[in-house]
Amino acid sequence: MPPYESHELRRGKYAKLDAPGDDDVETPTRFSDDSNGTLEDLEEHDPLAFDSKLKRKKSAGDLKIRKASYRDTEPGGPLPVPRRKSRCALGRCCCWLLVFVAATVLIIASGGIWAYKISVPEDGLSPPWYPSPRGGTDKAWEESYKKAAELVKQMTLPEKVNITTGTGWSMDMCVGQTGRVARLKFPSLCLQDGPLGIRFADNITAFPAGITTGATWNKELMYLRGKAHGKEARLKGVNVLLGPAMGPLGRMPAGGRVWEGFGSDPVLQGIAAAQTIKGIQDEGVMATAKHYVGNEQEHFRQAWEWGLPNAISSNIDDRTLHEIYAWPFADSVKAGVTSVMCSYNQVNSSYACQNSKLLNGVLKDELGFQGFIQSDWLAQRSGVASALAGLDMTMPGDGLRWAKGNSLWGPELTRAVLNGSVPIDRVDDMVTRVVASWYQVGQDKWDDEGPNFSSWTNDRVGKLHEGSPSNHDTGVVNKYVNAQGEGKEAHGHLVRRVAAEGTVLVKNEGRLLPLDRKGWKTSNKAKRRTKYRVGVFGEDARLPHEGINHCPDQSCNEGTLASGWGSGAVNYSYLIEPLSAIREAFDNETVYVTDWVENKLPSQKEILEDQDLCIVFANADAGEGYESYQSIRGDRNDLNLQKGGEKLIRDVAKGCGEGMGDVVVVIHAVGPVILEKFIDMMNVKAVIIANLPGTESGNAIVDVLFGDANPSGRLPYTIAKNEDDYGPGSKIKYLPSPSDGLAPQQNFSEGLYIDYRHFDKQGIEPRFEFGYGLSYTQFALSDLLIEEKGAKTPLPKPRPAGLTPPSYTTELPDPKSVLFPEGFRKVERYIYPWLDSLKGVTIANPAPPPPQSPLSDAGGGPGGNPDLYTTLLSVSASLENTGPVDGSSVVQLYISFPQNYKDPETGESVDFPVRVLRGFEKVHVDTKGGKLVNFELTRRDLSYWDVARQNWVVPVGEIGIGVGFSSRDLPLMGKW
Ligand code: BGC
């Protein structure tokens, strides 16, 4: 059976072994895979924990940290507190009743006793992969590893541990910070979100979101956005940026964080991620590919956040993992990413941050990842198991609960090394990976000034250890460094370009767009003598009344929507509203602009009836699961417009010029929305999907409306006619099912068939297909040329041997050396690597390592076997601009593997999607001009993942090649 195919739960029997905390170091190590939590974990649970994550920045006038509320984490809220009676006759009875109720709640919350009865294999459902591969095998990292080894050699055990463990939530300036090794000048690393800008910081840019960037299909812009983001991080003193995000990948259109990534296709995600990573790292900042892997929805993503002790298990089969969800991570590794963040959820019933198959096997062995794996914030659920499974850094250092200072590593990792639970060479590898990554991007050349902003206050002087209840040390924490650039260098120019190119025009009847700044486009003289009347409608056209940063992490949908919410959102330094930009764009000599920028229209009809043109704005928001807005708890509840958007559009269309006025609809959204209620209305002539534009929202939409930017955005997802058309696999699991057992289960049974692959397979007509988008000009393609560049052999060349990783002495240090230095002044709740005493520490050598798991034939280099990246085919085509204006087209290449295929060697039937994206190029062509477009297809592009052979295989038979303008408009077809 393919290793990822079963979906049952693992028995609770081994849970204790992998349970976090002291168990990790006291119990002899077993090299098993991980487990779900135990009932004992319930005691560890802190209902206040999650809430501290919601902390927002303090300033003089805003000194409140959101208070904890049990309702955030406990199912059904707090237990009622019984009124105290003096020893009444019923006292004992009441006590028993209470015990019974409490026990029932505990049992139900822990997944139900029936779950323990489920019979499952001993090693759970995710195969074990041990020992953890050591970094330092890749030529491109050779120098950095050499330097790192020199430094690590000189480190003591506590110094090493300090680098692997965060200092605790809000203990330093950034959302995550590692301990420093001052003696060797290795700094505390600042880790800060995130994918679209620098979170919790001033004077920074809110770039367009990932989904908007994906919609540009412009590789150069993807790179430049990453580079500008990296530059801002550098200026703020951020060592590790927590982005780009490529998971969620978009399996579920309503997924709360789909907007952080680049679109519902692995190739689009992979290319955009790689470009972003190169941009960030070219500025000397470490990038983080997140979230690895299967974190497709917010509901139940995290233990306890949804009232259940265990996170959801994304059950993904081996082929789907390789061809869809891990694909962009392979591209990220190939691009040289220095960090990968493992996700909150479980994968095949094993937490992603302690899943040895995913971390040791796929990421480190098969994909040859040389950097370090960091946990998502509190995604680490065990100490020893996660270390052995390949986790290298725990973030933010806190253990199972927020901000208590009880790390699963820190002193516990030190102890685990001494008592033989974690071999010291595993810790050496963790540290070497981090230090090598630091050298790899050249941070050894930085002055160790650390971050020059505080995540916790806007004041200049603030607490140095915000999270410590008893430490009141203060200092200058905000230096207000302007990272946005000025004048021509201001990053706003780039934001505007990305936002405009990431805007998708999906309907433009009668060429209503582009608009004329002077109003009338008609030659009718009578009309031209009157002023052209324009009405702008909808709350989404204006700024929020309460200010642009009034909701923590942008977790509300008020006013215009320029980003989703959560850790991936930032405070705007400024935000250009569409209404003002539109007003300014029109010539007020000839055009009269009125507005009603609310979603409820006034009873007086004149505001609509008088208009020649109505521009109506509506939106749909979502975000990260720790925050909610109205009834939206992270994931959207449906794919409709929110806040009455559809009704607004319909009413505007009906009333505009008494039903005869032209209507332009502009939608800001976190993902696909259903357009059916208005798309076919006669006077709805233009519809624009403007995604999430970031800080230059208004200017970008004006550029598109008036044709200063010829629309060249293409849909990074399918827009369906009906929500159900996305298929059963696209549905968010909002409630656990009775059959779930210990944790909510989510079976990715649709396999490869997400988004357009599902529509194509099932023959469902979408409203607008993946890759679709209009322009103000027209393009034509011709002259398809397919040239073979490499032999069509099924398998790649044998895996090459890598370099030998550094090694160190495995002698255990003198136990006394791990005690707190004498006279050390501790900051309460700060996480240190030292121990208070050696009480209970039994010095022991580690158990002999388990037999080496077989190395993957698909491995041997960054992103996998280097031969997978050999070009086998070169494809070219001629593109002509046959329309009236200059413009850019996105030429897309899809391949079709043979249908009804039987592998000649194994005899197995292999099912293939109708077509899959394998390349794209955005090409600018002047009107009446032409250009040649080239694609290089690698062996990996032309292969599928063969579960039996555990390798990428080029199928025998013809592979179809389609080149065109969308997944359903492929005028050039050829074969290989
Ligand atoms: C998110 C991560 C983020 C981290 C730090 C987590 O809740 O899932 O994406 O990087 O917080 O803010």
PDB file of N, CA, C and O in Angstrom, residues 476-512:
ATOM      1  N   VAL A 476      15.278  51.932  24.383  1.00  0.00           N
ATOM      2  CA  VAL A 476      14.729  52.440  23.114  1.00  0.00           C
ATOM      3  C   VAL A 476      14.409  51.222  22.258  1.00  0.00           C
ATOM      4  O   VAL A 476      15.293  50.435  21.927  1.00  0.00           O
ATOM      5  N   VAL A 477      13.166  51.045  21.935  1.00  0.00           N
ATOM      6  CA  VAL A 477      12.786  49.847  21.171  1.00  0.00           C
ATOM      7  C   VAL A 477      12.299  50.174  19.757  1.00  0.00           C
ATOM      8  O   VAL A 477      12.279  49.307  18.899  1.00  0.00           O
ATOM      9  N   ASN A 478      11.891  51.399  19.531  1.00  0.00           N
ATOM     10  CA  ASN A 478      11.474  51.774  18.175  1.00  0.00           C
ATOM     11  C   ASN A 478      12.317  52.934  17.675  1.00  0.00           C
ATOM     12  O   ASN A 478      12.352  53.996  18.285  1.00  0.00           O
ATOM     13  N   LYS A 479      12.963  52.693  16.532  1.00  0.00           N
ATOM     14  CA  LYS A 479      13.788  53.781  15.977  1.00  0.00           C
ATOM     15  C   LYS A 479      13.121  54.374  14.738  1.00  0.00           C
ATOM     16  O   LYS A 479      13.684  55.248  14.102  1.00  0.00           O
ATOM     17  N   TYR A 480      11.986  53.857  14.384  1.00  0.00           N
ATOM     18  CA  TYR A 480      11.177  54.390  13.280  1.00  0.00           C
ATOM     19  C   TYR A 480      11.963  54.518  11.974  1.00  0.00           C
ATOM     20  O   TYR A 480      11.868  55.521  11.258  1.00  0.00           O
ATOM     21  N   VAL A 481      12.751  53.547  11.673  1.00  0.00           N
ATOM     22  CA  VAL A 481      13.528  53.570  10.427  1.00  0.00           C
ATOM     23  C   VAL A 481      12.563  53.461   9.239  1.00  0.00           C
ATOM     24  O   VAL A 481      11.698  52.584   9.213  1.00  0.00           O
ATOM     25  N   ASN A 482      12.709  54.364   8.310  1.00  0.00           N
ATOM     26  CA  ASN A 482      11.840  54.307   7.133  1.00  0.00           C
ATOM     27  C   ASN A 482      12.361  53.257   6.165  1.00  0.00           C
ATOM     28  O   ASN A 482      13.425  53.407   5.565  1.00  0.00           O
ATOM     29  N   ALA A 483      11.593  52.198   6.033  1.00  0.00           N
ATOM     30  CA  ALA A 483      12.042  51.102   5.174  1.00  0.00           C
ATOM     31  C   ALA A 483      11.358  51.137   3.804  1.00  0.00           C
ATOM     32  O   ALA A 483      11.680  50.340   2.929  1.00  0.00           O
ATOM     33  N   GLN A 484      10.418  52.062   3.635  1.00  0.00           N
ATOM     34  CA  GLN A 484       9.596  52.028   2.414  1.00  0.00           C
ATOM     35  C   GLN A 484      10.250  52.634   1.193  1.00  0.00           C
ATOM     36  O   GLN A 484       9.709  52.539   0.096  1.00  0.00           O
ATOM     37  N   GLY A 485      11.379  53.295   1.395  1.00  0.00           N
ATOM     38  CA  GLY A 485      12.019  53.984   0.282  1.00  0.00           C
ATOM     39  C   GLY A 485      11.319  55.307   0.013  1.00  0.00           C
ATOM     40  O   GLY A 485      10.159  55.486   0.390  1.00  0.00           O
ATOM     41  N   GLU A 486      12.037  56.198  -0.649  1.00  0.00           N
ATOM     42  CA  GLU A 486      11.451  57.528  -0.895  1.00  0.00           C
ATOM     43  C   GLU A 486      11.571  57.908  -2.352  1.00  0.00           C
ATOM     44  O   GLU A 486      12.408  57.378  -3.073  1.00  0.00           O
ATOM     45  N   GLY A 487      10.756  58.862  -2.759  1.00  0.00           N
ATOM     46  CA  GLY A 487      10.826  59.386  -4.129  1.00  0.00           C
ATOM     47  C   GLY A 487      10.675  58.260  -5.137  1.00  0.00           C
ATOM     48  O   GLY A 487       9.809  57.406  -5.014  1.00  0.00           O
ATOM     49  N   LYS A 488      11.604  58.252  -6.083  1.00  0.00           N
ATOM     50  CA  LYS A 488      11.518  57.225  -7.130  1.00  0.00           C
ATOM     51  C   LYS A 488      11.740  55.827  -6.581  1.00  0.00           C
ATOM     52  O   LYS A 488      11.351  54.832  -7.174  1.00  0.00           O
ATOM     53  N   GLU A 489      12.433  55.784  -5.442  1.00  0.00           N
ATOM     54  CA  GLU A 489      12.760  54.486  -4.839  1.00  0.00           C
ATOM     55  C   GLU A 489      11.634  53.947  -3.955  1.00  0.00           C
ATOM     56  O   GLU A 489      11.739  52.853  -3.420  1.00  0.00           O
ATOM     57  N   ALA A 490      10.600  54.737  -3.770  1.00  0.00           N
ATOM     58  CA  ALA A 490       9.534  54.312  -2.851  1.00  0.00           C
ATOM     59  C   ALA A 490       8.915  53.000  -3.347  1.00  0.00           C
ATOM     60  O   ALA A 490       8.614  52.856  -4.550  1.00  0.00           O
ATOM     61  N   HIS A 491       8.722  52.067  -2.436  1.00  0.00           N
ATOM     62  CA  HIS A 491       8.193  50.760  -2.839  1.00  0.00           C
ATOM     63  C   HIS A 491       6.739  50.842  -3.307  1.00  0.00           C
ATOM     64  O   HIS A 491       6.230  49.919  -3.931  1.00  0.00           O
ATOM     65  N   GLY A 492       6.103  51.970  -2.986  1.00  0.00           N
ATOM     66  CA  GLY A 492       4.733  52.177  -3.449  1.00  0.00           C
ATOM     67  C   GLY A 492       4.598  52.050  -4.965  1.00  0.00           C
ATOM     68  O   GLY A 492       3.592  51.564  -5.475  1.00  0.00           O
ATOM     69  N   HIS A 493       5.642  52.468  -5.702  1.00  0.00           N
ATOM     70  CA  HIS A 493       5.561  52.374  -7.172  1.00  0.00           C
ATOM     71  C   HIS A 493       5.435  50.914  -7.606  1.00  0.00           C
ATOM     72  O   HIS A 493       4.672  50.577  -8.504  1.00  0.00           O
ATOM     73  N   LEU A 494       6.234  50.076  -6.930  1.00  0.00           N
ATOM     74  CA  LEU A 494       6.201  48.648  -7.266  1.00  0.00           C
ATOM     75  C   LEU A 494       4.857  48.042  -6.854  1.00  0.00           C
ATOM     76  O   LEU A 494       4.262  47.249  -7.600  1.00  0.00           O
ATOM     77  N   VAL A 495       4.371  48.449  -5.690  1.00  0.00           N
ATOM     78  CA  VAL A 495       3.079  47.938  -5.217  1.00  0.00           C
ATOM     79  C   VAL A 495       2.003  48.248  -6.256  1.00  0.00           C
ATOM     80  O   VAL A 495       1.188  47.392  -6.614  1.00  0.00           O
ATOM     81  N   ARG A 496       2.019  49.455  -6.743  1.00  0.00           N
ATOM     82  CA  ARG A 496       1.012  49.889  -7.712  1.00  0.00           C
ATOM     83  C   ARG A 496       1.088  49.042  -8.984  1.00  0.00           C
ATOM     84  O   ARG A 496       0.076  48.621  -9.531  1.00  0.00           O
ATOM     85  N   ARG A 497       2.320  48.753  -9.393  1.00  0.00           N
ATOM     86  CA  ARG A 497       2.495  47.943 -10.609  1.00  0.00           C
ATOM     87  C   ARG A 497       2.006  46.511 -10.401  1.00  0.00           C
ATOM     88  O   ARG A 497       1.290  45.955 -11.227  1.00  0.00           O
ATOM     89  N   VAL A 498       2.402  45.948  -9.264  1.00  0.00           N
ATOM     90  CA  VAL A 498       1.994  44.556  -8.988  1.00  0.00           C
ATOM     91  C   VAL A 498       0.470  44.495  -8.858  1.00  0.00           C
ATOM     92  O   VAL A 498      -0.189  43.603  -9.407  1.00  0.00           O
ATOM     93  N   ALA A 499      -0.086  45.469  -8.146  1.00  0.00           N
ATOM     94  CA  ALA A 499      -1.536  45.450  -7.931  1.00  0.00           C
ATOM     95  C   ALA A 499      -2.277  45.601  -9.256  1.00  0.00           C
ATOM     96  O   ALA A 499      -3.274  44.916  -9.500  1.00  0.00           O
ATOM     97  N   ALA A 500      -1.788  46.487 -10.116  1.00  0.00           N
ATOM     98  CA  ALA A 500      -2.471  46.679 -11.411  1.00  0.00           C
ATOM     99  C   ALA A 500      -2.319  45.418 -12.273  1.00  0.00           C
ATOM    100  O   ALA A 500      -3.277  44.954 -12.889  1.00  0.00           O
ATOM    101  N   GLU A 501      -1.118  44.847 -12.281  1.00  0.00           N
ATOM    102  CA  GLU A 501      -0.923  43.635 -13.101  1.00  0.00           C
ATOM    103  C   GLU A 501      -1.591  42.420 -12.485  1.00  0.00           C
ATOM    104  O   GLU A 501      -1.812  41.421 -13.153  1.00  0.00           O
ATOM    105  N   GLY A 502      -1.908  42.497 -11.210  1.00  0.00           N
ATOM    106  CA  GLY A 502      -2.599  41.389 -10.547  1.00  0.00           C
ATOM    107  C   GLY A 502      -4.108  41.584 -10.540  1.00  0.00           C
ATOM    108  O   GLY A 502      -4.819  40.887  -9.818  1.00  0.00           O
ATOM    109  N   THR A 503      -4.582  42.540 -11.318  1.00  0.00           N
ATOM    110  CA  THR A 503      -6.022  42.792 -11.427  1.00  0.00           C
ATOM    111  C   THR A 503      -6.529  42.099 -12.684  1.00  0.00           C
ATOM    112  O   THR A 503      -5.940  42.257 -13.755  1.00  0.00           O
ATOM    113  N   VAL A 504      -7.582  41.335 -12.548  1.00  0.00           N
ATOM    114  CA  VAL A 504      -8.041  40.518 -13.665  1.00  0.00           C
ATOM    115  C   VAL A 504      -9.374  41.050 -14.205  1.00  0.00           C
ATOM    116  O   VAL A 504     -10.365  41.118 -13.470  1.00  0.00           O
ATOM    117  N   LEU A 505      -9.354  41.402 -15.456  1.00  0.00           N
ATOM    118  CA  LEU A 505     -10.581  41.854 -16.119  1.00  0.00           C
ATOM    119  C   LEU A 505     -11.272  40.614 -16.679  1.00  0.00           C
ATOM    120  O   LEU A 505     -10.693  39.911 -17.512  1.00  0.00           O
ATOM    121  N   VAL A 506     -12.489  40.334 -16.198  1.00  0.00           N
ATOM    122  CA  VAL A 506     -13.137  39.101 -16.672  1.00  0.00           C
ATOM    123  C   VAL A 506     -14.313  39.377 -17.603  1.00  0.00           C
ATOM    124  O   VAL A 506     -14.807  38.477 -18.285  1.00  0.00           O
ATOM    125  N   LYS A 507     -14.803  40.603 -17.612  1.00  0.00           N
ATOM    126  CA  LYS A 507     -15.894  40.926 -18.543  1.00  0.00           C
ATOM    127  C   LYS A 507     -15.703  42.364 -18.998  1.00  0.00           C
ATOM    128  O   LYS A 507     -15.403  43.241 -18.173  1.00  0.00           O
ATOM    129  N   ASN A 508     -15.875  42.603 -20.292  1.00  0.00           N
ATOM    130  CA  ASN A 508     -15.745  43.981 -20.793  1.00  0.00           C
ATOM    131  C   ASN A 508     -16.568  44.120 -22.063  1.00  0.00           C
ATOM    132  O   ASN A 508     -16.032  44.174 -23.169  1.00  0.00           O
ATOM    133  N   GLU A 509     -17.862  44.154 -21.872  1.00  0.00           N
ATOM    134  CA  GLU A 509     -18.745  44.156 -23.038  1.00  0.00           C
ATOM    135  C   GLU A 509     -18.777  45.521 -23.691  1.00  0.00           C
ATOM    136  O   GLU A 509     -18.774  46.547 -23.006  1.00  0.00           O
ATOM    137  N   GLY A 510     -18.817  45.490 -25.022  1.00  0.00           N
ATOM    138  CA  GLY A 510     -18.884  46.743 -25.775  1.00  0.00           C
ATOM    139  C   GLY A 510     -17.682  47.631 -25.481  1.00  0.00           C
ATOM    140  O   GLY A 510     -17.757  48.841 -25.631  1.00  0.00           O
ATOM    141  N   ARG A 511     -16.593  46.990 -25.042  1.00  0.00           N
ATOM    142  CA  ARG A 511     -15.363  47.742 -24.740  1.00  0.00           C
ATOM    143  C   ARG A 511     -15.638  48.968 -23.877  1.00  0.00           C
ATOM    144  O   ARG A 511     -15.178  50.082 -24.150  1.00  0.00           O
ATOM    145  N   LEU A 512     -16.458  48.762 -22.865  1.00  0.00           N
ATOM    146  CA  LEU A 512     -16.741  49.871 -21.949  1.00  0.00           C
ATOM    147  C   LEU A 512     -15.450  50.412 -21.335  1.00  0.00           C
ATOM    148  O   LEU A 512     -15.268  51.623 -21.175  1.00  0.00           O
TER     149      LEU A 512
END
